[in-house]
CSV table of C-alpha atoms and ligand atoms in Angstrom, one decimal:
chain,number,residue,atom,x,y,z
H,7,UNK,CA,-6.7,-21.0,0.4
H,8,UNK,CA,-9.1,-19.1,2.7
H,9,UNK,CA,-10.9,-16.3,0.7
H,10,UNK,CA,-11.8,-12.6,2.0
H,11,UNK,CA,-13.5,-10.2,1.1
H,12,UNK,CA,-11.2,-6.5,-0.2
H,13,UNK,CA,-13.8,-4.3,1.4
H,14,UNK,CA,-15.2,-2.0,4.3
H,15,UNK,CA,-18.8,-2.0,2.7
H,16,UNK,CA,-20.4,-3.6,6.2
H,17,UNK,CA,-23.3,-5.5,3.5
H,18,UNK,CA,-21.1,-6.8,1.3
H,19,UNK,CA,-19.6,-8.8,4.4
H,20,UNK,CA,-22.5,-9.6,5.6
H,21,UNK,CA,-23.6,-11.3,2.2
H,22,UNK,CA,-20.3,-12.9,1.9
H,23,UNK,CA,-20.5,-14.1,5.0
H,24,UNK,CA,-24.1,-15.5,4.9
H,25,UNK,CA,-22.8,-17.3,1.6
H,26,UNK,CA,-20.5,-19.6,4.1
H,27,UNK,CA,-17.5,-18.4,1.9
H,28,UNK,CA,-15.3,-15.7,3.3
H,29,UNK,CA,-13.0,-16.3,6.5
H,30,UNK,CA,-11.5,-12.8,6.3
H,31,UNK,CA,-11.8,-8.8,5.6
H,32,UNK,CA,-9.0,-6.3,4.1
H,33,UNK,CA,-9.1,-2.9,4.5
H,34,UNK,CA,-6.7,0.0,4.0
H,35,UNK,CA,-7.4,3.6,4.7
H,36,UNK,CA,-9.0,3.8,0.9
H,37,UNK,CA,-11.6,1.2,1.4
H,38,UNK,CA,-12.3,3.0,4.4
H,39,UNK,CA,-12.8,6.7,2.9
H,40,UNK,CA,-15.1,4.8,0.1
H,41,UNK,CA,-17.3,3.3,2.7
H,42,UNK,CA,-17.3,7.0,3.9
H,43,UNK,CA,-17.5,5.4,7.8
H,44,UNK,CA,-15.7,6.2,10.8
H,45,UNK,CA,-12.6,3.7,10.9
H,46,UNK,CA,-13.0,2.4,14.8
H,47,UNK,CA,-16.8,1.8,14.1
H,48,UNK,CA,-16.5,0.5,10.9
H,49,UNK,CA,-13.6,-2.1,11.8
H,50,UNK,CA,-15.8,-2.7,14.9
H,51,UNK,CA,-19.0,-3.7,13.1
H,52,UNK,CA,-17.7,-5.9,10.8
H,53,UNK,CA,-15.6,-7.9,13.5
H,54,UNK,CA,-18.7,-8.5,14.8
H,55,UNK,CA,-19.4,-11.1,12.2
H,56,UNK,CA,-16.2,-12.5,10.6
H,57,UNK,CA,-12.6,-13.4,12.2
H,58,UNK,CA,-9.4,-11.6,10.7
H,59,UNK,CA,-10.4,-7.9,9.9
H,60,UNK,CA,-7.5,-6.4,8.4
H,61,UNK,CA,-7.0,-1.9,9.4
H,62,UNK,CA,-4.6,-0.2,8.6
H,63,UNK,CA,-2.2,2.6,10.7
H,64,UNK,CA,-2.1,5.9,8.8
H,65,UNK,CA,0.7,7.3,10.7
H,66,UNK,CA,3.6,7.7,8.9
H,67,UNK,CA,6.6,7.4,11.4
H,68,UNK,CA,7.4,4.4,13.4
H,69,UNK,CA,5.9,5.4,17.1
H,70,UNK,CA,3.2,7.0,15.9
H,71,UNK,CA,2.4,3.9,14.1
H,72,UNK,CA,3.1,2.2,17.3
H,73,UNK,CA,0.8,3.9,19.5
H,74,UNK,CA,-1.9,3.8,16.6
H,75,UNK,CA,-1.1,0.2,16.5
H,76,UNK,CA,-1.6,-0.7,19.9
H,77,UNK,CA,-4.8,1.5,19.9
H,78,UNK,CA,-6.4,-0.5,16.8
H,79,UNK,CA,-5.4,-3.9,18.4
H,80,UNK,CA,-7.6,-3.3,20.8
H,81,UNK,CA,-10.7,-2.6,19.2
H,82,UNK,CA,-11.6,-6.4,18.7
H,83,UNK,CA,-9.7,-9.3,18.5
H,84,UNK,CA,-10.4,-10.6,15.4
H,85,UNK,CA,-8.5,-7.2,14.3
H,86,UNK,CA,-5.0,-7.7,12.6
H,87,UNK,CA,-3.1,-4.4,12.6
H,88,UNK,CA,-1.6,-3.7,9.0
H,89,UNK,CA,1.8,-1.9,8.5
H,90,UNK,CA,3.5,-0.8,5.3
H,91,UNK,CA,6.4,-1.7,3.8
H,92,UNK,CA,8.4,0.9,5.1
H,93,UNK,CA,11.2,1.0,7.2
H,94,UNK,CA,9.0,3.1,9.7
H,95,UNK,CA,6.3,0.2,9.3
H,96,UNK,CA,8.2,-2.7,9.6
H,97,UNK,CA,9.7,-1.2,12.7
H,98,UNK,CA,6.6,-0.8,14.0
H,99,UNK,CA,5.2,-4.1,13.1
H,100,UNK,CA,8.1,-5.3,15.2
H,101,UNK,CA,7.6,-3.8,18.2
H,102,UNK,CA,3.8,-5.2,17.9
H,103,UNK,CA,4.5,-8.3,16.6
H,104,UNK,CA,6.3,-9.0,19.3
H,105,UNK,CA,3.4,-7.6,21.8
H,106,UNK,CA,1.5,-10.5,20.4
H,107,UNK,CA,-0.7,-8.5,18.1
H,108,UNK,CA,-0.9,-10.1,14.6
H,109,UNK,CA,0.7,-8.1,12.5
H,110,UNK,CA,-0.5,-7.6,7.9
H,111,UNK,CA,2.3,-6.1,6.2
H,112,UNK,CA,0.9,-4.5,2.8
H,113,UNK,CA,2.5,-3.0,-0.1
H,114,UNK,CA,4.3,-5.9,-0.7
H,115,UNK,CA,6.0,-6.2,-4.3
H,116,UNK,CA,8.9,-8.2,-3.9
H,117,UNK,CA,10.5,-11.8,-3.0
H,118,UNK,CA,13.1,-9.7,-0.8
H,119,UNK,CA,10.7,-7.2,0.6
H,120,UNK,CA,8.4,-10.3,1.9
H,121,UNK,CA,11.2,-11.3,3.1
H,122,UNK,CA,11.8,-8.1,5.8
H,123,UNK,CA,7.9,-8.7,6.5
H,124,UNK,CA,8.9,-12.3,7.9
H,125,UNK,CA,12.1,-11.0,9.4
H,126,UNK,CA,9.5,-9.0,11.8
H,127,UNK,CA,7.6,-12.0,12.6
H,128,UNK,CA,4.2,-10.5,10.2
H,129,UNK,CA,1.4,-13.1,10.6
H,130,UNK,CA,0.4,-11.9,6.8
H,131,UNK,CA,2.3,-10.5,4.3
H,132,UNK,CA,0.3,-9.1,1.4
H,133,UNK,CA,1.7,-9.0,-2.4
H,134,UNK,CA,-0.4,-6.6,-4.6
H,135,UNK,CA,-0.6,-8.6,-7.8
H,136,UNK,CA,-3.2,-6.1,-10.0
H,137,UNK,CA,-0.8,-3.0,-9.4
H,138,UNK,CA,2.3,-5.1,-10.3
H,139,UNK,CA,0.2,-6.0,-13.3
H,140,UNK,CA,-0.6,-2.6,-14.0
H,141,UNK,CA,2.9,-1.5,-14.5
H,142,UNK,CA,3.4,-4.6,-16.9
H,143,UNK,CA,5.2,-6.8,-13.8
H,144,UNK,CA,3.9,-10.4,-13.5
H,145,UNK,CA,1.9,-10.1,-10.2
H,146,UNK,CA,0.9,-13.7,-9.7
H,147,UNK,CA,5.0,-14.5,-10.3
H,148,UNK,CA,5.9,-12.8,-7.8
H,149,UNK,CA,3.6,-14.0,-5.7
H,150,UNK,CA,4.3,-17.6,-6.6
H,151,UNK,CA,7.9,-16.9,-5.7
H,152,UNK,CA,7.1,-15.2,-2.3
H,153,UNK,CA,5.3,-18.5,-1.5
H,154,UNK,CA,8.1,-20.9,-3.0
H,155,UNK,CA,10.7,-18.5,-0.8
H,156,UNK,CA,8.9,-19.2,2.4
H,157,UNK,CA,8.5,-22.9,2.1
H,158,UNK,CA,12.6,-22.9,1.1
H,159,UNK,CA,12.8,-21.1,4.2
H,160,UNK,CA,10.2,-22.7,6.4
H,161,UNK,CA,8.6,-19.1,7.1
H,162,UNK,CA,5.4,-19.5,8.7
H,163,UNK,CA,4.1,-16.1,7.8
H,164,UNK,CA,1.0,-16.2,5.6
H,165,UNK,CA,1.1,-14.8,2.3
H,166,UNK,CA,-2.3,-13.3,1.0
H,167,UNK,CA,-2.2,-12.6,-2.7
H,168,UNK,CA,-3.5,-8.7,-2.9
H,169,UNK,CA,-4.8,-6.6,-5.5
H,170,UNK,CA,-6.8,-9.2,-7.0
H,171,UNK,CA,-8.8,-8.0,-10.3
H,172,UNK,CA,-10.7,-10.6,-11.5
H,173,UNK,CA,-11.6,-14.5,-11.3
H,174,UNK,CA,-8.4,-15.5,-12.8
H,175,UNK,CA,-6.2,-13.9,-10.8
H,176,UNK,CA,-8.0,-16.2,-7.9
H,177,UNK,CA,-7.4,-19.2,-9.2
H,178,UNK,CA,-3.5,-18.3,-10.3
H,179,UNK,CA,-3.1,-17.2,-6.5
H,180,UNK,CA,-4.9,-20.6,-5.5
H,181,UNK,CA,-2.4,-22.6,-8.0
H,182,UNK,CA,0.7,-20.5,-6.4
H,183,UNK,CA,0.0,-21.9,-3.3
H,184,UNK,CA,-1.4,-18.1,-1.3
H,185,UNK,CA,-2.3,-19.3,1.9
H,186,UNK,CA,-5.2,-16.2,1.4
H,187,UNK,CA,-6.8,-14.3,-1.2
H,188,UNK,CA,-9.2,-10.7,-0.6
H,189,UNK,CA,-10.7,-9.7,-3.5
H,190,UNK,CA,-13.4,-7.0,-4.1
H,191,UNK,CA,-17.0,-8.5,-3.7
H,192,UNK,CA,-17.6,-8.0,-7.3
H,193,UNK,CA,-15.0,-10.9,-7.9
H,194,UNK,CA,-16.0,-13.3,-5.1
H,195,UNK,CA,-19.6,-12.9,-6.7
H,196,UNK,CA,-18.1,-13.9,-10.3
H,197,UNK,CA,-16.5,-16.8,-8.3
H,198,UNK,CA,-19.9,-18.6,-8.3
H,199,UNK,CA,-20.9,-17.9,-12.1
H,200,UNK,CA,-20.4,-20.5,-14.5
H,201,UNK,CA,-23.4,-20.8,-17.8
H,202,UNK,CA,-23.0,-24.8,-17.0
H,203,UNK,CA,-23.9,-24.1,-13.9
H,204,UNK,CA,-27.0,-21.7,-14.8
H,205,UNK,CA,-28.3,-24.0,-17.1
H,206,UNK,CA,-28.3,-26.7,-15.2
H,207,UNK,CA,-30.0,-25.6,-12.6
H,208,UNK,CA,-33.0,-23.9,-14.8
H,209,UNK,CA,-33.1,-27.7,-16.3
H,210,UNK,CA,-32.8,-29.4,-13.2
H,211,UNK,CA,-36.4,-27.0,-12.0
H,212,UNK,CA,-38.2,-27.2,-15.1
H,213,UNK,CA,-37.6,-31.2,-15.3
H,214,UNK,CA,-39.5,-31.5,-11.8
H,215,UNK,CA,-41.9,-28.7,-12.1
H,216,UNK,CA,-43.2,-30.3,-15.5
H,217,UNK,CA,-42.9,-34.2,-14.0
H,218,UNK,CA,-45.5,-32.7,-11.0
H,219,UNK,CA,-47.7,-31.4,-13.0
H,220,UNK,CA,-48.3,-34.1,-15.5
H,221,UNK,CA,-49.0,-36.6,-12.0
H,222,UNK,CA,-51.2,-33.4,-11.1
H,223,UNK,CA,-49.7,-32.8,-7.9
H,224,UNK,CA,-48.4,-29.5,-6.8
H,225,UNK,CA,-44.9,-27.9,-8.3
H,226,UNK,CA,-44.1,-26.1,-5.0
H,227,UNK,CA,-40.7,-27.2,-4.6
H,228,UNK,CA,-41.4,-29.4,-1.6
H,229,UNK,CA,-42.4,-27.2,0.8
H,230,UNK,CA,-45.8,-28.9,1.1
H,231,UNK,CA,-44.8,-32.5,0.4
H,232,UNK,CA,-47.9,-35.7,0.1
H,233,UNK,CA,-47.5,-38.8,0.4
H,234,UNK,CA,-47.8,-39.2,-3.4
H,235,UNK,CA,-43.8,-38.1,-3.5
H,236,UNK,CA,-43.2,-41.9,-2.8
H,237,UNK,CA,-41.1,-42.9,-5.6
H,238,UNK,CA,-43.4,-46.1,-7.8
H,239,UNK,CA,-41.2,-49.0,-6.0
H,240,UNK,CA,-41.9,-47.6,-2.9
H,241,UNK,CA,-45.9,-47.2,-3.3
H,242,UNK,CA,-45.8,-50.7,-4.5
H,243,UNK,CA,-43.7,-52.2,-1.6
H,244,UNK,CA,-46.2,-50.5,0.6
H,245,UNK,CA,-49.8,-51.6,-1.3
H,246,UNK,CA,-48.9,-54.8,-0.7
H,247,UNK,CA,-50.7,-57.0,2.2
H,248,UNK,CA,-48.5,-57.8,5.3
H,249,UNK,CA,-48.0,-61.8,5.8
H,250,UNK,CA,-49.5,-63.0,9.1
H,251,UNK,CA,-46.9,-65.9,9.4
H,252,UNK,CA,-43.2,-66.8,8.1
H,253,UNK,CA,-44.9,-69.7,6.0
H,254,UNK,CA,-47.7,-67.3,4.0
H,255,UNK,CA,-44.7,-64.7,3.6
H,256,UNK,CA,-42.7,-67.8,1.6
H,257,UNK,CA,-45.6,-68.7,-0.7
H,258,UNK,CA,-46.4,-65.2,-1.4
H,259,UNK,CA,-43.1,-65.0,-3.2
U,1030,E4P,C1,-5.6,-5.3,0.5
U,1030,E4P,O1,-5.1,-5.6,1.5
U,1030,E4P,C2,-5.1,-4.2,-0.4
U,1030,E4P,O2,-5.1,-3.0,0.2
U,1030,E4P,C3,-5.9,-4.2,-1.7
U,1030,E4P,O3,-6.1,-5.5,-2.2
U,1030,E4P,C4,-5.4,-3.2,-2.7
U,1030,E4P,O4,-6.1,-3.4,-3.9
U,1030,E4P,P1,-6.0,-2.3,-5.1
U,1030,E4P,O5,-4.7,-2.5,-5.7
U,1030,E4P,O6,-7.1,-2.8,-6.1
U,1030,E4P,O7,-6.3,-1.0,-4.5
């Protein structure tokens, strides 16, 4: 499951990015007005670093979306143009889709509706698990069954489990079998956390760091390494005298 980032916040992609984790960016017309960017340069600047950027049309009928569409595909082409779920959008998606721009559908929150987004040819379809949640639905089951649907079906259309709240809702999207996750940076951070993990690696320092300084050599943490780093067997191996000839070499043994 590739994981993106739920955001239009240029850093936080860029720190996502530098952590050799995220493959993607979602954005909708929110994310944008929070970010409190223009949408063109926005979209632009982060498809400068990372594939399958994710903005959304805010027309509302079908060729309007179209012509807004067809404008936003060509802003980069890591873009992926996202339509609602709406009669209008799907329409729309069509039309594109079948221009050759990859198409998001979003506002998915349904089996059958992610069904319509295949029937348009959608490269994504996008299931919002936390707002089905939030009106006591099973988000995650529904997205589990959009993804058993497809395979019945042999769709090929992606499904990227949306709306994500928290860690858990990752790994339930991961175990469902989403082909994608975007979650807000605050989660993909969390994704890293574990006390084991913490602890560990304060142990693993404080082990070395105290081993250095009791052989009185420098706790830098490598960066100036001596010789005197050659573990015991290997200063011994080393100290010893080369043999001149096969024979001495046997009776030194
Ligand atoms: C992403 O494509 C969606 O727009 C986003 O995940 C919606 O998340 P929200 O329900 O937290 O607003």
């Amino acid at each position: 499951m590739k994981l993106f980032l739920d955001t239009a916040i240029y850093e936080e992609v860029e720190q996502g990015v530098s952590w050799g984790v995220v493959d993607g960016v979602t954005t909708n017309p929110t994310l944008i007005a929070k970010a409190g960017m223009d949408h063109e340069e926005q979209v632009k600047r982060i498809c400068q670093i990372v594939g399958n950027v994710s903005a959304e049309v805010v027309s509302e009928k079908r060729d309007d979306m179209i012509v807004e569409g067809r404008r936003i595909a060509t802003w980069h082409k890591n873009v992926i143009v996202k339509v609602p779920l709406t009669s209008d959008g799907l329409g729309a998606g069509k039309v594109l889709a079948g221009e050759g721009t990859r198409i998001n559908v979003t506002l998915c929150f349904s089996v059958n509706q992610a069904l319509l987004a295949a029937a348009i040819g959608a490269y994504i379809v996008s299931p919002f698990a936390g707002r089905l949640d939030d009106i006591n639905e099973d988000g995650m089951r529904v997205v589990a069954d959009i993804v058993a649907a497809y395979r019945q079906q042999e769709i090929k259309t992606k499904v990227l489990a949306a709306s994500i709240r928290n860690p858990m809702h990752v790994t339930q999207a991961a175990l469902a079998g989403a082909d994608i996750a975007t979650m807000p940076f605050g989660v993909l951070k969390m994704l890293f956390e574990h006390p084991l993990t913490t602890a560990g690696q304060k142990k693993f320092l404080e082990d070395y760091r105290q081993a250095r300084a009791a052989s009185g050599s420098k706790a830098d943490g490598g960066a100036r390494a001596q010789p005197d780093e050659r573990s015991e067997y290997r200063k011994m191996q080393e100290a010893k005298p080369v043999p001149s000839t096969a024979a001495e070499a046997a009776t030194k043994r």
